[in-house]
Short mmCIF file of N, CA and C in Angstrom, two decimals:
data_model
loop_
_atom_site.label_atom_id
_atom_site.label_comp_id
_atom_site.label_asym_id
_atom_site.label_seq_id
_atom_site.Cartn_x
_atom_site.Cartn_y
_atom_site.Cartn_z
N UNK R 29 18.70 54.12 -62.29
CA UNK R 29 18.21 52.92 -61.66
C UNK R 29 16.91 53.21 -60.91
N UNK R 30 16.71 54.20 -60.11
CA UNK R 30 15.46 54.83 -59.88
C UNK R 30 14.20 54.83 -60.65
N UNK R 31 14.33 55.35 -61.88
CA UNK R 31 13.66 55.35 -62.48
C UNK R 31 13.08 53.99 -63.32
N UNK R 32 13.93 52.99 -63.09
CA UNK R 32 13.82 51.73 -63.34
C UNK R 32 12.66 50.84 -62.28
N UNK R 33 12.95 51.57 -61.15
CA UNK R 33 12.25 51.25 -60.23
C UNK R 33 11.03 51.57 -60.48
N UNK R 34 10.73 53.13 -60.47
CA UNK R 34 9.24 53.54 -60.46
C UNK R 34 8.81 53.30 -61.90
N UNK R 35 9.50 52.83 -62.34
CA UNK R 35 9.03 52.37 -63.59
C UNK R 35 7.96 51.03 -63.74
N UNK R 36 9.10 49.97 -62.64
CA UNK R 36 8.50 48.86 -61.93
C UNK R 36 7.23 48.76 -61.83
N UNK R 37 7.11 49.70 -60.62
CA UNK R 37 6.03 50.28 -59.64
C UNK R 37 4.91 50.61 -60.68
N UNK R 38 5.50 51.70 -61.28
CA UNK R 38 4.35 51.99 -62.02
C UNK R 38 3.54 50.57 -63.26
N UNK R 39 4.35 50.06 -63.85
CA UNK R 39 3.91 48.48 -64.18
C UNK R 39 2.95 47.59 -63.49
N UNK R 40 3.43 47.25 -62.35
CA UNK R 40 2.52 46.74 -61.38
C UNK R 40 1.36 47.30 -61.04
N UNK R 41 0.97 48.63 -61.34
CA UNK R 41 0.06 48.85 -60.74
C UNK R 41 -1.17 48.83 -61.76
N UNK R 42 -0.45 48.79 -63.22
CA UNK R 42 -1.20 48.97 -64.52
C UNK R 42 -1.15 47.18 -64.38
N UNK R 43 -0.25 46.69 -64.62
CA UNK R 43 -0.78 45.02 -65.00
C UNK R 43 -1.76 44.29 -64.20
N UNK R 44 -1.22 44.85 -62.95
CA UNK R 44 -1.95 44.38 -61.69
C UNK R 44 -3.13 44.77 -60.74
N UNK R 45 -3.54 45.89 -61.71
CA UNK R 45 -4.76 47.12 -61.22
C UNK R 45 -4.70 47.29 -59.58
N UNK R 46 -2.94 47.29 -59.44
CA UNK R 46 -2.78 47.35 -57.57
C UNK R 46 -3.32 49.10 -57.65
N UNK R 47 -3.73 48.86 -56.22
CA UNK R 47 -3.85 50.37 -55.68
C UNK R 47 -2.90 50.79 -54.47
N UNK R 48 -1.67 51.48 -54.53
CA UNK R 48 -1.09 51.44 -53.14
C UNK R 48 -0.28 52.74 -52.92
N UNK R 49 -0.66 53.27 -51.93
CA UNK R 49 0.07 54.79 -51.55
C UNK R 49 1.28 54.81 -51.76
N UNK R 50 1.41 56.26 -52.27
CA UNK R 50 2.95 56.63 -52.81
C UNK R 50 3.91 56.69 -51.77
N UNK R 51 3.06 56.55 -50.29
CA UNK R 51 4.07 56.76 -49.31
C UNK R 51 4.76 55.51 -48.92
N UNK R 52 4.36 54.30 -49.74
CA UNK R 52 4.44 53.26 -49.08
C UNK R 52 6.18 53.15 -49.40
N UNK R 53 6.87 52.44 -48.86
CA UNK R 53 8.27 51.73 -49.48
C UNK R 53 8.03 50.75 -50.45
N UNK R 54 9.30 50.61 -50.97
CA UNK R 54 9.22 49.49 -52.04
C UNK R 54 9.07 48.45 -51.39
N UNK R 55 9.67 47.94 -49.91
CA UNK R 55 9.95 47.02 -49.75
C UNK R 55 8.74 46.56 -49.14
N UNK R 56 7.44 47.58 -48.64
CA UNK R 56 6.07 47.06 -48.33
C UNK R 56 5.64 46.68 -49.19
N UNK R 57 5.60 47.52 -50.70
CA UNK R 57 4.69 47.38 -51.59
C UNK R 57 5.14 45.61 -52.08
N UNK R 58 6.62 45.75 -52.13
CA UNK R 58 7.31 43.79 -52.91
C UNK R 58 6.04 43.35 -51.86
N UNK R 59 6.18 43.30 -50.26
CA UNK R 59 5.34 42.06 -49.31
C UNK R 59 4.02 42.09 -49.83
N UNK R 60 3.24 42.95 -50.02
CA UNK R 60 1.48 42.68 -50.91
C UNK R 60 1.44 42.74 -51.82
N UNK R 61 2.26 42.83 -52.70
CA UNK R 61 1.76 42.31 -53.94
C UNK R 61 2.08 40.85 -54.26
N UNK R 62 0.71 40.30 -54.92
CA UNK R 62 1.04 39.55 -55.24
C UNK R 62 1.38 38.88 -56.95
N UNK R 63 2.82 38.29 -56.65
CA UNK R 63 3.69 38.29 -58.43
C UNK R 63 4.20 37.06 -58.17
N UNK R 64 4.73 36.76 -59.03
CA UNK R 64 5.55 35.62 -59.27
C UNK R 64 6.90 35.42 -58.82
N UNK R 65 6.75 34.32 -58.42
CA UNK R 65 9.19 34.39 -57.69
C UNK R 65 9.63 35.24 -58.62
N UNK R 66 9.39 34.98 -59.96
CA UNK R 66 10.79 35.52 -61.37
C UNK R 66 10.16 36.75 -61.32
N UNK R 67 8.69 37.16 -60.84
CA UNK R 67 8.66 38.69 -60.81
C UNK R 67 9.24 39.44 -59.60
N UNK R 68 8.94 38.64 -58.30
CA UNK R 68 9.30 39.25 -56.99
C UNK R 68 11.40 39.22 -57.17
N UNK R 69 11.63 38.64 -57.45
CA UNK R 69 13.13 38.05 -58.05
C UNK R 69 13.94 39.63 -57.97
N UNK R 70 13.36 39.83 -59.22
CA UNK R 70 13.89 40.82 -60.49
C UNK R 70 13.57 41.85 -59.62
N UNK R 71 12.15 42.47 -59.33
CA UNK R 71 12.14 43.49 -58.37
C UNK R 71 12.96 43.73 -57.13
N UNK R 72 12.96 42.49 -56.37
CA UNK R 72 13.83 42.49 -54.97
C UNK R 72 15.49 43.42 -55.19
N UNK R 73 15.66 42.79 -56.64
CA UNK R 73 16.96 43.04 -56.89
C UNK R 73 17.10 44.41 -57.23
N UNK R 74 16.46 44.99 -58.00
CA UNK R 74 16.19 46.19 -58.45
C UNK R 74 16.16 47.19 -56.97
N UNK R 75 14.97 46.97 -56.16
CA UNK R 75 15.22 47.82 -55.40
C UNK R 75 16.57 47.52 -54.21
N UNK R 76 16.97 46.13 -54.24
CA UNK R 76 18.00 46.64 -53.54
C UNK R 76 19.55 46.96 -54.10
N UNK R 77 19.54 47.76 -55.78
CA UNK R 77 20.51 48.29 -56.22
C UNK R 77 20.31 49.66 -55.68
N UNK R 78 18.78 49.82 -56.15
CA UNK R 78 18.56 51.73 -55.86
C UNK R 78 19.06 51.70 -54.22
N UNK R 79 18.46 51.31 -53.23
CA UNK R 79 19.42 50.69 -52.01
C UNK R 79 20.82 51.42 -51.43
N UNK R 80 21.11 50.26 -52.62
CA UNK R 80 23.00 50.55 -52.00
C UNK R 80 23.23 51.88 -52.45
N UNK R 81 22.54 52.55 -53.83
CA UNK R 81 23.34 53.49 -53.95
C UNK R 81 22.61 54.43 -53.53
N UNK R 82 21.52 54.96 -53.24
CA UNK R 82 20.77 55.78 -52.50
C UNK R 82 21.26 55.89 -51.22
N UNK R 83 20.98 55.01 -50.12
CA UNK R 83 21.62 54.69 -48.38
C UNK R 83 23.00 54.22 -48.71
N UNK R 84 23.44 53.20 -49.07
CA UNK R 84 24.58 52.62 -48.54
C UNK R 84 25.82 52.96 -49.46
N UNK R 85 25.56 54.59 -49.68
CA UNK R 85 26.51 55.10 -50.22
C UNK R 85 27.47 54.34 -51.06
N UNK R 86 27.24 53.63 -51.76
CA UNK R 86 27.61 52.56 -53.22
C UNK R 86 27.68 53.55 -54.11
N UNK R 87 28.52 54.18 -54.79
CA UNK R 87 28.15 54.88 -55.97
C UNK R 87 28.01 53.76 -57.27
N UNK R 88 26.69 53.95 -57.84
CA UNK R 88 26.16 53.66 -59.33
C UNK R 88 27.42 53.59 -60.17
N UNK R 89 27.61 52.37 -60.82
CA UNK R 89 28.20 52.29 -62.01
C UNK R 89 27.91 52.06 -63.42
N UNK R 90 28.18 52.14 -64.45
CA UNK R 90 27.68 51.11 -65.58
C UNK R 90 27.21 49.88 -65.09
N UNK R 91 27.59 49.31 -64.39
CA UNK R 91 27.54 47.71 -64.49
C UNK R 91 26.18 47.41 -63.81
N UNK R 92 26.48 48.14 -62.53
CA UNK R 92 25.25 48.10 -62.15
C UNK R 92 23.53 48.68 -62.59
N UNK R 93 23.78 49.55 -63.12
CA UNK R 93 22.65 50.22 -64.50
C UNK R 93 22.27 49.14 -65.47
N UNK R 94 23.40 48.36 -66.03
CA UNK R 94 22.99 47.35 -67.01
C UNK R 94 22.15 46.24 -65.91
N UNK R 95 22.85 45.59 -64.69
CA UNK R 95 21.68 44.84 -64.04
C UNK R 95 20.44 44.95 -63.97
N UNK R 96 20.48 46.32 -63.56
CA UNK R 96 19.09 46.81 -62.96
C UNK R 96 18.29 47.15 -64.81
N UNK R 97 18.76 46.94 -65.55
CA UNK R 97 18.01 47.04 -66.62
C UNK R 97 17.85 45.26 -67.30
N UNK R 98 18.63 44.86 -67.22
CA UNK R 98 17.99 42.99 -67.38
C UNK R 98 17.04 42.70 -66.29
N UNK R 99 17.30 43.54 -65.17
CA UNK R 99 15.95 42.86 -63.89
C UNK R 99 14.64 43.51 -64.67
N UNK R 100 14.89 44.57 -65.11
CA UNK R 100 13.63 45.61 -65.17
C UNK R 100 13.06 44.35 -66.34
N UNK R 101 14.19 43.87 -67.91
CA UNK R 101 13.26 43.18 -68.61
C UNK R 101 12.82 41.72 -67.93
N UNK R 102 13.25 41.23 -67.05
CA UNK R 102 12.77 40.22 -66.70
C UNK R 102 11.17 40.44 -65.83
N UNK R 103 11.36 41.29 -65.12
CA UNK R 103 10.33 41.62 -64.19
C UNK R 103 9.03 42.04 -65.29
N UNK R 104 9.24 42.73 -66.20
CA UNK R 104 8.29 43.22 -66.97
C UNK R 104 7.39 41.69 -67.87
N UNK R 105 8.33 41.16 -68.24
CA UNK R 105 7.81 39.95 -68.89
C UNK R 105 7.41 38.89 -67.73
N UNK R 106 7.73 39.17 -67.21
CA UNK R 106 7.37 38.23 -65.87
C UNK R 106 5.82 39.04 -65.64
N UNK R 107 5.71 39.87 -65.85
CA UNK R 107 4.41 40.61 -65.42
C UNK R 107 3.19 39.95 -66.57
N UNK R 108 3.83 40.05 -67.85
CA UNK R 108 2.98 40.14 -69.10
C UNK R 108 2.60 38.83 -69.40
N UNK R 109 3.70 37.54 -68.73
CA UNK R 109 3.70 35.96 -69.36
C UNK R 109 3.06 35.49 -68.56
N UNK R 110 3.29 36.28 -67.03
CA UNK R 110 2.65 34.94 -65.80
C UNK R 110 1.16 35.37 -65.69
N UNK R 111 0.09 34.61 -66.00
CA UNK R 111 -1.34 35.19 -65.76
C UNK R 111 -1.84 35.37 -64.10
N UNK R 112 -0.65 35.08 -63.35
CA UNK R 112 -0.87 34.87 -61.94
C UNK R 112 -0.13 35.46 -61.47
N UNK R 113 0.18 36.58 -62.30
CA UNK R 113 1.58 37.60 -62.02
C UNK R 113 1.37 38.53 -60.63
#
């Protein structure tokens, strides 16, 4: 799911020619960028799977892997469809 994330990240920064330090959090980088609800959506969700199971000691399941992989395709096409992404 991590890797789903910086996967994200790394997307955004290619679709969106963002420039933003690696030190930043996800949850600064979601507030300036600017994307679409169905992009901010899908991301919000994404990072707050990595979240629970990173901090809030949630252990990762299948189920949750498959979410965080329909957010990842939504967020991605949300990147590629919205010209105001």
């Amino acid at each position: 799911m991590h890797v789903l994330l910086l996967q994200s990240l790394s997307e955004m920064r290619k679709r969106l020619d963002l420039r933003f330090a690696d030190s930043l959090t996800s949850r600064e980088i979601m507030r300036r960028a600017s994307v679409s609800k169905r992009a901010r959506t899908a991301l919000h969700d994404i990072v707050a799977a990595v979240e629970r199971a990173y901090f809030g000691e949630h252990p990762a399941e299948a189920a949750d892997y498959a979410a965080c992989r329909t957010r990842f395709r939504t967020f991605s096409h949300a990147l590629h469809d919205d010209p105001k992404a």
